Short mmCIF file of C-alpha atoms in Angstrom, two decimals:
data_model
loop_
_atom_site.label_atom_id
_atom_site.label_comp_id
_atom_site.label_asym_id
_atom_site.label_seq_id
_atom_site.Cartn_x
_atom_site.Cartn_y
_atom_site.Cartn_z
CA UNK N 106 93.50 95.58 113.28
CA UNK N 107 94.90 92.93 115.16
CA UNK N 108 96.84 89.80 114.30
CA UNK N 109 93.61 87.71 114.69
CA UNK N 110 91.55 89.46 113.01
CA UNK N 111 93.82 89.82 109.63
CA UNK N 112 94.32 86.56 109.60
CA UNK N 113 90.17 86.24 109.44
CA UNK N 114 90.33 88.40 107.05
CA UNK N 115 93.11 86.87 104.72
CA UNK N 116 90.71 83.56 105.70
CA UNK N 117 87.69 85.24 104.37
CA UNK N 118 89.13 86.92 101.03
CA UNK N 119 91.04 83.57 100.20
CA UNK N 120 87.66 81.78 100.29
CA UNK N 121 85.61 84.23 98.33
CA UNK N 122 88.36 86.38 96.62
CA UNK N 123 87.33 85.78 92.80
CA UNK N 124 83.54 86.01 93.76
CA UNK N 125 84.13 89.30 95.67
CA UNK N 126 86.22 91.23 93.28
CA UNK N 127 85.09 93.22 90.35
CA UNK N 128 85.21 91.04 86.74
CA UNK N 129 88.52 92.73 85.90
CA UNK N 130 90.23 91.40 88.71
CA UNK N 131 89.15 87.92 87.74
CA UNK N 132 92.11 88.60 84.94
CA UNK N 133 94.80 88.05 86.82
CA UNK N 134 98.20 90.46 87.38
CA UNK N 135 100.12 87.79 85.01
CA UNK N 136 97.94 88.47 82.07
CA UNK N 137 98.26 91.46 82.16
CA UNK N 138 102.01 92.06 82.85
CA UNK N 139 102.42 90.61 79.13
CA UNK N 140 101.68 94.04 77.79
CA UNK N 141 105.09 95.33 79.06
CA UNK N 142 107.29 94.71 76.04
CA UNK N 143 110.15 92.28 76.58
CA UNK N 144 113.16 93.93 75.24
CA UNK N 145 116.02 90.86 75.38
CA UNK N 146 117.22 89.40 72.40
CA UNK N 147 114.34 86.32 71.83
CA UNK N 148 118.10 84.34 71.19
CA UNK N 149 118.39 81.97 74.35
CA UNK N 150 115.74 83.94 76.06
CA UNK N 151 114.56 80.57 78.66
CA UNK N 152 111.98 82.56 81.31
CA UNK N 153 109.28 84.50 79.83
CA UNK N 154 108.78 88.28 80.81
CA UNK N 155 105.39 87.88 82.60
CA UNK N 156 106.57 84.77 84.66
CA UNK N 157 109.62 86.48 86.13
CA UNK N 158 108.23 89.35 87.09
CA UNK N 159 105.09 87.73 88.65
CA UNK N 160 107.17 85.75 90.49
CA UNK N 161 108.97 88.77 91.83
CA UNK N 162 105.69 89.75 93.08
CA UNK N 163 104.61 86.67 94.78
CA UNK N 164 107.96 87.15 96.62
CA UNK N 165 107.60 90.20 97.78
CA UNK N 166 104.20 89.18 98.78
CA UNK N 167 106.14 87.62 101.37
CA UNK N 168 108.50 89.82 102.18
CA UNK N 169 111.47 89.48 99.96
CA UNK N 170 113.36 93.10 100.10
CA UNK N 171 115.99 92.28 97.15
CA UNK N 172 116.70 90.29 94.24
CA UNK N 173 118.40 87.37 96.28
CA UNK N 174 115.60 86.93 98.66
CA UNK N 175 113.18 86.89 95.63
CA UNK N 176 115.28 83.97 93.90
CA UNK N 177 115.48 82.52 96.96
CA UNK N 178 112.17 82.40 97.19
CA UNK N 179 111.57 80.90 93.78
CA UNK N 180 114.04 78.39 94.24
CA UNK N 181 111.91 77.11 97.30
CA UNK N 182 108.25 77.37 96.01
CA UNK N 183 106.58 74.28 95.11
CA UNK N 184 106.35 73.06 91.37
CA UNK N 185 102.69 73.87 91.24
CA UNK N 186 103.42 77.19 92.42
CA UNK N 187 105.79 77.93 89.94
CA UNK N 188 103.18 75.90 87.03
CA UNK N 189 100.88 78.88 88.35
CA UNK N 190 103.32 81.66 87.84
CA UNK N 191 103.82 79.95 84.41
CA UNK N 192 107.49 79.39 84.71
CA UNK N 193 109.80 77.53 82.30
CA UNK N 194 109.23 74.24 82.30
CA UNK N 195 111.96 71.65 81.20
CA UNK N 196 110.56 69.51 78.07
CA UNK N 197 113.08 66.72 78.62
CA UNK N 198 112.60 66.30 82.47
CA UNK N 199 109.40 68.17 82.98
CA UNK N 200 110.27 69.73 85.97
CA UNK N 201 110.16 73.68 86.11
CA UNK N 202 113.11 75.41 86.78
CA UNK N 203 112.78 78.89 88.79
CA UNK N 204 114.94 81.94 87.48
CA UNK N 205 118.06 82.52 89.60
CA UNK N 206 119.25 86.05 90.73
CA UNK N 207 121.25 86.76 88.01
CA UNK N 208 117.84 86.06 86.05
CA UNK N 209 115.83 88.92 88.33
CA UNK N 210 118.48 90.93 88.48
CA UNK N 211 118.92 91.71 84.33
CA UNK N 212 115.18 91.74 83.89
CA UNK N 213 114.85 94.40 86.69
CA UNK N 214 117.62 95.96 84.97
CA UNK N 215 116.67 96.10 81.50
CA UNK N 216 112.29 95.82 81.55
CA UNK N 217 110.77 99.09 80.43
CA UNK N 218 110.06 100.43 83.65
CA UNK N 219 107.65 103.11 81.91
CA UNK N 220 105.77 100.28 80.68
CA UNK N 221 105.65 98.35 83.53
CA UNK N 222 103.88 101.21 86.22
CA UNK N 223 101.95 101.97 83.51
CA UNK N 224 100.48 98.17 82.73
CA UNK N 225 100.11 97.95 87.00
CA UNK N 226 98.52 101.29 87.04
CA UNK N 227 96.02 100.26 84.64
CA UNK N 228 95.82 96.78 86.28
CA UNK N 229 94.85 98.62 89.38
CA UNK N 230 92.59 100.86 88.58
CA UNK N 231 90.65 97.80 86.97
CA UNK N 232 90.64 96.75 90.09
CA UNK N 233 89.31 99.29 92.43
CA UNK N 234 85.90 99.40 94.11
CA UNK N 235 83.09 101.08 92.47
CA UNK N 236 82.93 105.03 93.83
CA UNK N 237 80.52 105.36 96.25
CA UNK N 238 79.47 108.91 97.20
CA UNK N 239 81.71 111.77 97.81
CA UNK N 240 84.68 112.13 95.25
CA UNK N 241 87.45 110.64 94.40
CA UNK N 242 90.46 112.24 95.79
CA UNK N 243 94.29 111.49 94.62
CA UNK N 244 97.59 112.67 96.21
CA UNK N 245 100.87 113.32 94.46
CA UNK N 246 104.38 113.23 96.10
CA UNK N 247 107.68 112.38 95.11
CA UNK N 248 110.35 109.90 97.19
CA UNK N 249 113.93 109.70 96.84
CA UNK N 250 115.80 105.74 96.66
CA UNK N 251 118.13 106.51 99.00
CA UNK N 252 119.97 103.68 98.59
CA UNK N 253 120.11 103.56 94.59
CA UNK N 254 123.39 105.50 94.05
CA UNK N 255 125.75 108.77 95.60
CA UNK N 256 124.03 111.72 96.72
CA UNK N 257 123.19 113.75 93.92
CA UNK N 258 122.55 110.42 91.39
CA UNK N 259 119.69 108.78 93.55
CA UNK N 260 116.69 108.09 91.82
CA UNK N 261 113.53 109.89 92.49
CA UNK N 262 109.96 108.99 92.10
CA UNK N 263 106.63 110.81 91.66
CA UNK N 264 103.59 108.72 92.26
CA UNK N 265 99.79 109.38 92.31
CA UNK N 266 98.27 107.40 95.37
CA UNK N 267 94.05 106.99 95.35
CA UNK N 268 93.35 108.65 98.95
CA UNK N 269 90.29 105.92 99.36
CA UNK N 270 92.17 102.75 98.71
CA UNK N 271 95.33 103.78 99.31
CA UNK N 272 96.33 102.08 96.13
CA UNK N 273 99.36 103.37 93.81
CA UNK N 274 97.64 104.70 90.49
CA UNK N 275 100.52 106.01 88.46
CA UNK N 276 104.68 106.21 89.26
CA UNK N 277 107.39 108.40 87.03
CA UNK N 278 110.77 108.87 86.83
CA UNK N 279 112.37 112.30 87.97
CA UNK N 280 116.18 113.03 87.28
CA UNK N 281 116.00 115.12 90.76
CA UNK N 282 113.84 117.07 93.58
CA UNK N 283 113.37 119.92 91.45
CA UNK N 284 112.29 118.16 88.27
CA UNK N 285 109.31 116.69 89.54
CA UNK N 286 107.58 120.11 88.37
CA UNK N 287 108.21 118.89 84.82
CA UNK N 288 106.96 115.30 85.45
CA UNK N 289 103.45 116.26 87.72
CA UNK N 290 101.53 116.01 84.11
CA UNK N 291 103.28 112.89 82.37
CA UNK N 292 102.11 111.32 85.72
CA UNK N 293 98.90 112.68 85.95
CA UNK N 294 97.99 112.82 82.09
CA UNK N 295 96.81 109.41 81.26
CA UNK N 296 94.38 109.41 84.30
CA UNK N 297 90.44 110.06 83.86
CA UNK N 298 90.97 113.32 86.16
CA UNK N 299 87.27 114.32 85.94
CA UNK N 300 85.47 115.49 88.91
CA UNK N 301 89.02 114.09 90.98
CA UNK N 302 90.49 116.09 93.65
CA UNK N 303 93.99 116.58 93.62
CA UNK N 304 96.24 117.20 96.25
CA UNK N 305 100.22 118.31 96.37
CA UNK N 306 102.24 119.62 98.30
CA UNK N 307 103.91 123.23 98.16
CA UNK N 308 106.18 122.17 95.78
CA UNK N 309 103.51 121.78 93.30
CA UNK N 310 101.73 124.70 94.32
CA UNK N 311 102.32 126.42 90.62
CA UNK N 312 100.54 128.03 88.37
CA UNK N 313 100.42 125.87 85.26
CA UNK N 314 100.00 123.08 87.11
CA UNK N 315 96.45 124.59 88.33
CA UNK N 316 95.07 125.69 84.99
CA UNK N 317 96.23 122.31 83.41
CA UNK N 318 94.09 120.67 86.48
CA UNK N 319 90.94 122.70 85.93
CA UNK N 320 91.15 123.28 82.60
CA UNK N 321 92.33 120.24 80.49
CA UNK N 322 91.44 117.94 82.78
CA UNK N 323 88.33 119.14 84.50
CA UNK N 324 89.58 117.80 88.14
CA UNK N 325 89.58 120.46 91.23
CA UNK N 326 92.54 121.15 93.40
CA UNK N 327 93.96 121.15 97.08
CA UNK N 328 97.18 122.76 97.33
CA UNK N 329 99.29 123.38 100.16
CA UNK N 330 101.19 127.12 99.95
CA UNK N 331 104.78 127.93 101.34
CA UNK N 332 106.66 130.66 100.94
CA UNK N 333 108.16 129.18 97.40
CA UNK N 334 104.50 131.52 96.30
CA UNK N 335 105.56 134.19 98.19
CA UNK N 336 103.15 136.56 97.30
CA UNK N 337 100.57 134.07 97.86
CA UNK N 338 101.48 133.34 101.48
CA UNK N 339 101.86 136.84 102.13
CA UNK N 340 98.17 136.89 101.12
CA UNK N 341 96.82 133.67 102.70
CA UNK N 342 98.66 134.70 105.89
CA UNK N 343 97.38 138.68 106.14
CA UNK N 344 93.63 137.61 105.96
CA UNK N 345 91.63 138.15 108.98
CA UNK N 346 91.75 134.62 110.27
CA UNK N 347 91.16 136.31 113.93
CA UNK N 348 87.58 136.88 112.54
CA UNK N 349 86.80 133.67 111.42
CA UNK N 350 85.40 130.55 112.95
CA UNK N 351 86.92 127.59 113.37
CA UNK N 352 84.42 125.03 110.80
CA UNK N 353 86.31 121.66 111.83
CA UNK N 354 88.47 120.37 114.98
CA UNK N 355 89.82 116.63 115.23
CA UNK N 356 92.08 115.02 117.94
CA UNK N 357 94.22 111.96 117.78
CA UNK N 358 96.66 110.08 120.13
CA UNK N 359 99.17 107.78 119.00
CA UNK N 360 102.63 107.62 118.47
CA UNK N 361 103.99 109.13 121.85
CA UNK N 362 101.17 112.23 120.88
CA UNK N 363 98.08 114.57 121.03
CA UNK N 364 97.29 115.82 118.64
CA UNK N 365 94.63 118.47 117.70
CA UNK N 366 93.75 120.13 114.03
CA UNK N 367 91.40 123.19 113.80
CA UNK N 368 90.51 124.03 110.28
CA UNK N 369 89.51 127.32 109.21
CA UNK N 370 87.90 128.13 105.84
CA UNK N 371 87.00 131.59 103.93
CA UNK N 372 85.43 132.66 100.51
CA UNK N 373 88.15 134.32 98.63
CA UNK N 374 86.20 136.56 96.40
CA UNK N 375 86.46 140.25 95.75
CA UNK N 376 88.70 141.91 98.26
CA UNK N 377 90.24 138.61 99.35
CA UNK N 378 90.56 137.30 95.79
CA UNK N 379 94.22 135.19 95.86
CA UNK N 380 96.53 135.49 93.21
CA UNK N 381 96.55 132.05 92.10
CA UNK N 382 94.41 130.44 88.95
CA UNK N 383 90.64 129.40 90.19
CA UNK N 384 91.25 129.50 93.72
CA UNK N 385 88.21 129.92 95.54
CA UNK N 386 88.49 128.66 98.98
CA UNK N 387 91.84 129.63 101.38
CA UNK N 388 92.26 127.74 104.55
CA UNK N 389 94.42 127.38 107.82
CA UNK N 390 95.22 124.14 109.47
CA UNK N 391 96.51 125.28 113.28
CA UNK N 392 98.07 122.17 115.03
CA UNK N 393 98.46 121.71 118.17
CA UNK N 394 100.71 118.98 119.41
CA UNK N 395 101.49 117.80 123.11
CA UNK N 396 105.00 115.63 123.25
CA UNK N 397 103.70 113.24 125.79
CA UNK N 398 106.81 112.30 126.96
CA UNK N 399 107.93 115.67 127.44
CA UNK N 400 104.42 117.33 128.42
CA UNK N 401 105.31 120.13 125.86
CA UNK N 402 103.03 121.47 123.52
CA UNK N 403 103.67 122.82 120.07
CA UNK N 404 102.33 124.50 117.21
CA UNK N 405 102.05 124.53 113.71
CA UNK N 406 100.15 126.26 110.86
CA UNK N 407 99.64 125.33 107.33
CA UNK N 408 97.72 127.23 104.50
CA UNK N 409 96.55 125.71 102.11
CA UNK N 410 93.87 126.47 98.52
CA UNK N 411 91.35 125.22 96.20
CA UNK N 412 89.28 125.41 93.57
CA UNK N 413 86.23 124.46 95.29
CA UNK N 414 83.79 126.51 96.73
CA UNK N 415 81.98 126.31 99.77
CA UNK N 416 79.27 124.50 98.39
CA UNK N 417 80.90 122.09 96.78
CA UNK N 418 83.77 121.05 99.42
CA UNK N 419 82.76 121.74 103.43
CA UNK N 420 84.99 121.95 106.29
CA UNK N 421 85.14 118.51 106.63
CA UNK N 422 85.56 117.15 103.58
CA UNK N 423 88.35 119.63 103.34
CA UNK N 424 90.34 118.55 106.45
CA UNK N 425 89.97 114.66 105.29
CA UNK N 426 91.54 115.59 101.93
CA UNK N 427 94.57 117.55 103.52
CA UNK N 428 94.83 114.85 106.48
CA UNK N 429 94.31 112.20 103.61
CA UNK N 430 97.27 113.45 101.60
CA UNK N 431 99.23 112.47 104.41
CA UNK N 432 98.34 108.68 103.09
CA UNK N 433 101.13 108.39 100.73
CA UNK N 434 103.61 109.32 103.06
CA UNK N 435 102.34 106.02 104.58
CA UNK N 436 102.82 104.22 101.35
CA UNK N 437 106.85 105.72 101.92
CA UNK N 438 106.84 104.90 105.25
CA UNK N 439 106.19 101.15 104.55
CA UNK N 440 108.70 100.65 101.66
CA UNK N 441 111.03 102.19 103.86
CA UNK N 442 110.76 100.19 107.22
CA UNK N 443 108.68 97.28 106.08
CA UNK N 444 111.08 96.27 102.94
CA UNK N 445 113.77 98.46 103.63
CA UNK N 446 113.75 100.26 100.78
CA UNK N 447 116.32 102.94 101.52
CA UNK N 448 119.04 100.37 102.38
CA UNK N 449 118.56 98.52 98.90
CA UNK N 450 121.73 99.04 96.83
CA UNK N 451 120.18 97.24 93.74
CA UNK N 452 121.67 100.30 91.39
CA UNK N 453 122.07 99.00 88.40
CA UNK N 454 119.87 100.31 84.97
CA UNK N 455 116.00 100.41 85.96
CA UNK N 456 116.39 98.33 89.06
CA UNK N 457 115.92 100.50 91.75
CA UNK N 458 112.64 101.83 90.00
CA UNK N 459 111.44 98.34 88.48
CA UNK N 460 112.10 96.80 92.54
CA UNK N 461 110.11 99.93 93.97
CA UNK N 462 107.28 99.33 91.51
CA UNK N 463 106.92 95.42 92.68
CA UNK N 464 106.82 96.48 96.26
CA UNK N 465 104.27 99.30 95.21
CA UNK N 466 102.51 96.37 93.96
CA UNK N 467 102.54 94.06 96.67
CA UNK N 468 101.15 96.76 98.82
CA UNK N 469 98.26 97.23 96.22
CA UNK N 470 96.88 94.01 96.15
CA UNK N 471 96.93 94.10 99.65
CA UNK N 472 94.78 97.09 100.28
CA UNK N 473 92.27 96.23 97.23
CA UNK N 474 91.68 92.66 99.79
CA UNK N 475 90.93 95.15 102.48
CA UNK N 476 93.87 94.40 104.25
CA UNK N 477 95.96 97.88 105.95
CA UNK N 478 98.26 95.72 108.39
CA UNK N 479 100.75 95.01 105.90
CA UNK N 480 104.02 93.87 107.78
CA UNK N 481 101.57 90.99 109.39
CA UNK N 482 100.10 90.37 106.15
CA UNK N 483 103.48 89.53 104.52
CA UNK N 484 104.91 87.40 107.70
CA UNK N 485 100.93 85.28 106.74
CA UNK N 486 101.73 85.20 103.35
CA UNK N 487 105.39 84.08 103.79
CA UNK N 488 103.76 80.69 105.82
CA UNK N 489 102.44 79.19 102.97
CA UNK N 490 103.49 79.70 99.35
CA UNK N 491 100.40 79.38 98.05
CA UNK N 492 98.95 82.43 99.37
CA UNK N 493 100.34 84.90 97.51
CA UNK N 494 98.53 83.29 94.08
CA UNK N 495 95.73 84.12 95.64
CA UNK N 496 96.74 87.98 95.73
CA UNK N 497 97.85 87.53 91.76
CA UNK N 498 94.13 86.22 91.26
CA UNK N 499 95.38 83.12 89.84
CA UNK N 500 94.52 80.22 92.80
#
């Protein structure tokens, strides 16, 4: 999408936005953030909970990559801005005063950052379109703050992404890369999971996470296998792929590439059955990839299973649910060159999480206006304060 046509599209959405939104969404982002529980001493407390942080996310609606930029931000909107947010407002000279950075900086600190992806979580999935055929399909992948602390004290984060919106559904705390195992259901548990497909990568390619999927929660799987299952790759890589067709093929150019996918799917039944909970269906992903710039030509293979059979998830549907997994490493990709994520060094308490949930956020609203060019969409927003209200659903 062009520049033109987002700013059409912010155009269009500003006009209509409450009208074209679902009756949830009419509530708007600062009524609900009053469910996460203020934990300061009410003694001297001047800003209210809601207000600050809504006002963190109408700055980084606009761009603003760290506390500073946020207060500085505040410090410049206009008083009916800031009347919007629902900032303190001076009884004796009635003129609202905007939090400064210390302000943002111990909130971000201290809120309950549990609390707070869970109330935006919710928020969100008030928000999102009605389903319209096909189902709904959510990824899970972990990223690592690289700028929150020393190696080996960085924080890590496990989010659920919705595949069709591209919306953040659900974000957790990890103490490290190989405790994510340990967090996949506290992330996952408080999400409707019926009839969803789930995707993960290898690293979540276990056992109990499959039964608890199928099982408990009544949602189907697409996992992606490595050799951490080593007996399962063995498996998935001895079956007689040479004998079977090739169901989907897709190209793409972009990025200095060509690329092209060939899918291949079988029945693992009988014989073939895989040693891994309800699996059904194994496949191979072969990619082929020409360096444009070099005119070389590469390949790579990926297995991957589910619990689906044929019937119920084709070819297609199957390679759109791998390549769609590869949607939250978008999500990472913006955070990390759009805001600059990884060069933050806000390290202090719940910070680094609370910040990375706010620019999760940001990126939500956007995509449930329709909107996919984001950096564009925050240098519009950052023209006219005004514009990100809009976003909170409160203009």
């Amino acid at each position: 999408m062009g520049s033109s046509s987002l700013i059409d599209v912010l155009a269009v959405h500003a006009d209509h936005l409450d009208e074209s939104l679902p009756v949830q969404r009419r509530s708007s982002l600062v009524t609900a953030l009053a469910a996460v529980p203020d934990r300061r001493d009410p003694r001297g407390v001047v800003h209210a909970l809601p207000a600050v942080l809504a006002t963190a996310v109408a700055a980084v609606l606009t761009g603003a990559r760290s506390a500073a930029a946020v207060a500085e931000w505040a410090a410049d909107a206009p008083q009916q801005v800031l009347t919007e947010l629902g900032v303190f407002r001076d009884p004796f000279t009635g003129v609202h005063r905007a939090p400064d950075e210390s302000t943002f900086r111990r909130i971000l600190a201290g809120v309950d950052a549990d609390a707070l992806d869970d109330t935006v979580g919710r928020w969100v999935l008030a928000c999102q379109p009605a389903a319209t055929t096909g189902r709904r399909v959510y990824s899970v992948d972990g990223k690592t703050l690289r700028g929150s602390g020393p190696a080996g004290e960085q924080v890590h984060l496990l989010a659920v992404l919705d595949q069709h919106t591209g919306t953040v559904l659900g974000q957790v705390d990890v103490d490290g890369k190989t405790n994510e195992l340990t967090r996949f259901q506290p992330l996952l548990g408080p999400l409707d999971l019926t009839a969803v497909v789930v995707t993960a990568d290898a690293l979540h390619t276990q056992r109990e996470h499959a039964r608890w999927l199928v099982d408990t929660k009544k949602a189907a799987y697409v996992f992606t296998v490595k050799k951490n299952q080593p007996r399962l790759y063995r498996q998935l890589k001895t079956l007689p792929w040479t004998k079977i067709p090739i169901q989907d093929e897709t190209s793409t150019r972009g990025h200095g590439r060509y690329d092209i996918r060939r899918l291949q799917a079988v029945t693992c039944t009988g014989p073939l059955a895989l040693d891994f909970p309800h699996a059904v269906q194994a496949l191979r992903i072969r990619r082929r990839r020409l360096n444009l710039a070099t005119g070389r030509w590469s390949t790579v293979t990926v297995y991957a299973i589910t619990n689906l059979s044929a019937a119920q998830a084709g070819p297609a549907e199957l390679a759109d649910w791998l390549r769609g997994h590869w949607a939250i490493e978008t999500l990472h990709h913006i955070r990390d060159t759009t805001y600059a994520e990884d060069a933050s060094r806000l390290r202090t308490g719940n910070a680094p999480r609370a910040m990375a949930t706010l620019r999760n956020t940001a990126i939500n609203l956007l995509r449930l206006t329709g909107i996919t060019t984001i950096a564009a969409a925050l240098r519009h927003n950052s023209r006219n304060p005004y514009r990100p209200l809009q976003l909170l659903g409160l203009d």
